[in-house]
Structures are given as structure tokens and as C-alpha cells.
């Protein structure tokens, strides 16, 4: 076993391409997702529905429009138009001033603005709302300076089409999930298939090594590597994007380990049905990567999918793992909150281990 | 011969008790294609047994069944008394196996490969070093080199070392010399001879007919069947037809011209000459000379010769 | 001046610090059956790749079929055929489809392809099998078909890289009859093999050891020169001497 593991590490460290994929990818992927998603917003088109049309509402509107971030697409007359402009697709945000904006501010030192954003692109929506509230806050501070009295503009925002903003900051949990899946499942399945292709599997099978030893010998190095990867991503998330883990890091790592084992079992299962590195690669790509990315809620919010797809999503272990990671990282919850998801993954792990042990051939047929 | 004191060569001790390999009516098909059909043979302890035949003769299938990688459709086979199906775990502990393709890790060094295979058999290089010493010494100067960078002959030596490292009772070498140049092939057979002295039974397959002469006994195989099992000398003795080596000044046309003759059973190019077998039981040298002269050949040499294994193989193919 | 179809002068090929071909010079006559032997790793494959225009030499003048291999490799490729044990025909296509495909590659007309296909299938007695998928044919047939496909565009030179590996002895000899026939029709044959008896079938043989050509002559003369009875012994003497 020890010899086997050492040998496996030799394979990994001597193959420059694998090394680049293993260690370069997490970094590149996190950085790309991170920066691509949070690019600056410029000239986003907005619409304004102003029921007050008083000096202060117009002043604030002008301030928003004259910033570099926004362009006024049109002024709306009533609420019924909001849905239409969003559906037309050009307008990304609508700002609504209620009745008597200036009077409320002067008399009651408090008024409210509603911001509605098109959250089908949740990251953009989030940024738009942040910028808008930023401008409003500025305006508030200015007014307080001029008038010497405390005023408050309450901003309420509403995310249309994706109310809970499901994928904002999803890229870190998503990337961890995709990478663990990739490294664990794809790499093991390929490395087993490679032994078959080279004919070394024949020799291993004929040796007194038990199948379980061969499997474990293959798997342990990748557990270690996947772990290193997960930690790399977490560190990047913290230092580059300032995204700390709210919950227990130990719980997060334990859940990751569980997920890694599940993915490895899946990888071995794939290798039992493929005889060449190519088949293993194709199977991993189509059977794992695409569903992982498309059906896990990583990129497309599950809530917006047709029911059949939503149902399919439930079969994706990645969906559950993303929920776990997100809950621990962003919401800081403990095991009490995510035990159901954990149980589902444990169930899947047992299923795949069982399947791959059953399918792992002790002979060539 | 180096005797370490731990282990003595046992060639002198008779171990003729039970055969190492017993195969009875073995068959195996892949879909419609019958890879081997109804094969029976025994391999005695300590002998070098050769399966000789071209690609597609069923050699690899036979070897894979014996090393428990395949399950036969029909018939039975046992290795050192263990059944290849039910006792496969026991067989895996006592056999050394070298598959057709050199199954080494190309990205591991010579030494790392050997270490790995030793560890997968729960042994160390040192423990059985005496067994591989002869062979390994030749590649030891390159022990830090990656296996992928070795020449064909060196890869073959490393693969053999790896198959031997756990001191197997029986070695299965599937086409160890295919695609290897003549020099390395010769060296490889010398190594097998020396291994035999340690009492290891060796079953080896090859498409090169000339290697048959180096085995104790051979099975000539073609299309999944055994055409003949015998000692090399026995196979040659069984060839009853007269045979002549013919050379003329026009070797290009010779085969064609010989085949056009009434009394021609077969005419095959054989190195620098053509091996001619007449239909009749007697070689009529004079008639042959006359006929060849008529067809414009000069400097004709006709010499009766005894057949080589390859002659016998081709004759057996023709009969079948 | 003799009619040489392959002219190799001072061919050297280096991969980094490793010299695969060290100053090779040789000439091959038109219509000759030329045996190109050497131990594993002696540099045969590299030399063949250079002659086929697949690799650029580090230095040297190499002309194949009258074209310079480094500057006119496309013209070289049009005038040669290539067949090896490892790569020959598409296993999942029928005999006819393979002929059509390879004919198409060399720009042959549909009519010419059909004629050639008929011709070779008739010669091999495989007319009934023309719609059979290659993978279900015995190895011997495959090799003969692969050879036919490789010469169907009437190349001036055919390169055969271990064409008979693993083939049964009778088919091996039938294959050599096909080689002679091709040579008789004017095609130059450049062949490598590990079967030393096949070395005797060549008109001239070169033997490579460690990147250099150590001997080049007719099999007769080589045996005389090394005072041995067979090409196998010539080969072993040469290759051993270097180790």
C-alpha cells in the first residue's frame, strides 16, 4: 500500500500537465470567476418612476443619472410599466420615489425609495443596488451637512426574478465544488484507465494485491491533493476577495472530505466502465462536469429551471454540497442546519462505493 | 553460477511429481470469434514451454486464462495444482507475469519500478536479489533513468526483473521478444536458460519460429488451435516429406517457377534460398535441375536439407 | 550516373543533445528492394520519418523522388506510400471504404479508385469481402490489404515499417511476393524488419547501430565481409560489437 501510494505520487508529480491542472486551475478559476463577475459597472440603463416629482426627488435622480454608472433609459408613469421594461431587457434597474418625497424628508426627516433590480443576472443586480444605495447615502450626507439635521432615506430593494439572489458570491462554493469533483473523479478515473491502457493493470491484477488495495492506493493521493486544493481556494477567497468562512472551518473541511470520498467513488465507478483514458475523460466531462456546472445552481439558479430539471438537480451531489459550503461559509451555520444535505451526500457516497466495488473487475472481462 | 547459500539451483533435483500446468479442453470466445478452441496440454515442472504461433493464434488468450485474468468458456485449467477459476487468489501469489505490451510505468525510474512491484508482492528487492542479479546488473547503471527512456532490450530486462522479484514458481511470458531486435532476443533467451536452473517453470509465447528451438517443448498454434505439441526435435522428426534448399542466379523468379512445376507441393522463400517440397515422396534432383534450366535458371544449387521448425509449421498449416 | 531515387548525404538529426541520426549517407536505386535494419533505438524510425517528410533534418541534403525533403515535403508525400504494422487501415470501415478514403487522400478520381479496388481485390481473391469491416478480417489479410492500399496511388517509393510483425509464416512469404511484384513494376521498396530471414530477401541492406550506418551492401557481400552464414549473425556481430 505504501509503495503504491508513493508510486502514485511519482506519477502525479512527474506529469507537468497534471500538475498545472491540479494546482494552476483552482487559482486561475477562482481569479477568473472572481474578477469576471465583479467587474465595474458602467452606463447601466435604468428607469425612474417618480410619484413625487419634487425638487429633492429630481435632484437625487439627477445625481444618480449623472454618475458614470447609470444612464436614464426612460421615465415611467406608473407601476404597471415596470414589468414591461424589465421584460424588454434593456433596463436593469428601476428606482421608485413614493409620494411627497421632499415633504416627508422635511417634515418627518424620513422618506423611502424602492429599488427594483433584474436579478436574473444576480451579480450585476447586486452591484447596481449597491451603487445606487451608495449614491443615495452620499446625497443623504450632503443634505445633513446643509440642513444640520438628521434625515433618513430608507432604501428598500427588491430583486426581481431571483428574489434571494441565489448566486451572488456563489462562485467560491461553486468553484470548490467543481474543482473537488474534477480532481477527485476525473483524475482517479483517468489514472485507473491509464493503467488499463498501458497494460500495467494486468500485472497489478495478477499480483496478490487485493482490489481494495489497488483502489485505495489510487485514491489516497487524490484525497490529499483535493484537500490541498480546497484549502488553496479558501485562502484565495479570504485574501483576494475578503470572503471569510463564517462558520466552522473544521466542519467545512470535514464536509469537503465527505464530498471528496463521494467523488472518488464516482471516479472509480467511471473507470470500471471505461477502458481508455479518452473514454474516462469523455465520461467525466459529460457525466460529471457539465451537470456539475449546469445543474448544481453554480451558474444558473435552480429556482428558474423547469420542474423536470429541478428534479434532476436533486440527483446531483454537487447541488447539496454547494448548499452545505454556502451555508457554512456565508451564513455561518452549524451541522444542525445542514444535516439533511450531509445525509444525502453520505447516502450517495455509500451508493457509489457499493457500485464501484461491485463493478471493479478482478479479471479483464 | 553464483550460489548465495540461501537458495540452490534445483535443476538437478527431480521434481517430476505433478505437472505445473494442466489444461483440458479449454475454449474461449469473444462474441462470435473463437480465440482458442478445445486446447489441451500439460507443462512439466521446471521446463521451458513455448507457445509458437502468429498473432491471432490464441496465445494471449491462453496466457490470460492461466494467470486468472480471463475465465474460460469451457474446459478446465490448473496452475501448480490450483484451479484458474476457483483458486485464482492462490495462483496470483505464485505466478510471475509479463504481458505482451511492456507493462512498466514509463514515468517511473528503473529502480522505482522494481521497488513498486516488489512492494506490491510484499517483498523487497534485497530479499530475492539473487534471482534477478544476472539480469538486473545489466540495467543497474541506468537505475535512475525513467523506464520510458530505455531501449527496447533494456525495457524487456526490466520487465523480466519485475516479473521475477517475488520469486514466482512459474513465469508466464507473453511475447516477450516481439518487436525486439535480434541481439536483445538472443540475450533474453540466454537469461531464460539461466532462470531455468533455479527450477522456475517458464511458459513463453512467441511469433518467431526460430525461438522454438530454444524451448524444451513447444505447442505450435494457429487460429486458436494447437497443431502439434512436441520437443523441437520431435516436431522436426515428425516432418516426413523430403525438403530441398534451392538457389539459382534468379532468386526473384525462383518461387514462381518452382510453383509452376507439376511435382511441387510447396516452395517458400527461406533467407537466401528457397525451400522446396515435392509432391512425390522422393526428391528427384535431376528432374528439378532440368526443369529449372528449361525456365532459364543458371548456377543452380539443390541440396536436400532437414527441416526447420518454420518448415514444419507451414506444412502443418497447409494440412489444416 | 546511376538512377537513384533516394539520395541521403550527411543526414544528421539531433533531439537536444541526443543525436538520433549521425551523418548518414546512402543512395537507393530505382526499383530496388532496400532493407533498413537496426537494433531498437538505433534511429531507424527517425530516419524514415525524415525521408517521408514528417521530420526536418538538423542538417544534410536529402532527396526523395527528386524532391528535397525539407523544402518540398508536400511533393515528397505525393510520391511515396507508407505502411506500418501499427497503423494501416481503419478498423471500423469496410475494405471498399478504406480504398475509397485513401484514394481520395491522394486525389485519385472515383473511376481510378474503383478500378484499383477491383484490381487488388481480385488479386487477393477478396471480391466477396469488399463490404466486410476490417476489424473482422484475419491479420494476414489486413496486412496484404494495407499494402495494396498503400500502393494504389502508384507511388514511386513505398516505405514499409515492420510490415510483417506477428504475421504467420505463410502469409509473411505471400507478403514478400507482393513486395517483389511491386518492385518489378518499378516501385522502390524501403523496408524495415526484425525477421532476419527477410533481410536476405532484400537486394541491399543497411544496418544501423547507435545512429550510424555501420554496414551497407548486398546480403551476400555482408555475409562474406563478416565471415558468417546468415544475416542474423551479421546483425548480431555488428550490434554486439558496439555494446
PDB file of C-alpha atoms in Angstrom, chain A residues 41-48 64-65 67-74 85-86 88-95 116-118 124 128 132:
ATOM      1  CA  UNK A  41     -20.464  48.653 -13.891  1.00  0.00           C
ATOM      2  CA  UNK A  42     -20.622  51.435 -16.423  1.00  0.00           C
ATOM      3  CA  UNK A  43     -23.596  53.053 -18.105  1.00  0.00           C
ATOM      4  CA  UNK A  44     -26.184  50.597 -16.902  1.00  0.00           C
ATOM      5  CA  UNK A  45     -29.603  51.592 -18.168  1.00  0.00           C
ATOM      6  CA  UNK A  46     -32.178  52.390 -15.533  1.00  0.00           C
ATOM      7  CA  UNK A  47     -35.724  53.697 -15.424  1.00  0.00           C
ATOM      8  CA  UNK A  48     -37.215  56.029 -12.842  1.00  0.00           C
ATOM      9  CA  UNK A  64     -27.833  59.109  -9.889  1.00  0.00           C
ATOM     10  CA  UNK A  65     -28.050  59.591 -13.638  1.00  0.00           C
ATOM     11  CA  UNK A  67     -22.841  59.342 -12.237  1.00  0.00           C
ATOM     12  CA  UNK A  68     -20.811  57.226 -14.625  1.00  0.00           C
ATOM     13  CA  UNK A  69     -22.622  54.128 -13.622  1.00  0.00           C
ATOM     14  CA  UNK A  70     -26.088  54.815 -14.865  1.00  0.00           C
ATOM     15  CA  UNK A  71     -27.931  56.142 -17.885  1.00  0.00           C
ATOM     16  CA  UNK A  72     -31.595  57.026 -17.789  1.00  0.00           C
ATOM     17  CA  UNK A  73     -33.466  54.925 -20.276  1.00  0.00           C
ATOM     18  CA  UNK A  74     -36.945  56.293 -19.608  1.00  0.00           C
ATOM     19  CA  UNK A  85     -39.404  47.480 -19.226  1.00  0.00           C
ATOM     20  CA  UNK A  86     -37.665  44.628 -17.459  1.00  0.00           C
ATOM     21  CA  UNK A  88     -37.794  44.285 -22.795  1.00  0.00           C
ATOM     22  CA  UNK A  89     -34.446  43.535 -21.298  1.00  0.00           C
ATOM     23  CA  UNK A  90     -32.583  46.791 -21.676  1.00  0.00           C
ATOM     24  CA  UNK A  91     -33.379  48.267 -18.299  1.00  0.00           C
ATOM     25  CA  UNK A  92     -31.585  46.618 -15.408  1.00  0.00           C
ATOM     26  CA  UNK A  93     -32.956  48.667 -12.526  1.00  0.00           C
ATOM     27  CA  UNK A  94     -35.975  50.774 -11.689  1.00  0.00           C
ATOM     28  CA  UNK A  95     -35.895  53.424  -8.959  1.00  0.00           C
ATOM     29  CA  UNK A 116     -36.109  47.032  -8.116  1.00  0.00           C
ATOM     30  CA  UNK A 117     -33.341  45.162  -9.923  1.00  0.00           C
ATOM     31  CA  UNK A 118     -33.363  42.457 -12.569  1.00  0.00           C
ATOM     32  CA  UNK A 124     -24.904  42.650 -11.717  1.00  0.00           C
ATOM     33  CA  UNK A 128     -26.355  48.050  -9.238  1.00  0.00           C
ATOM     34  CA  UNK A 132     -27.477  53.146  -6.134  1.00  0.00           C
TER      35      UNK A 132
END
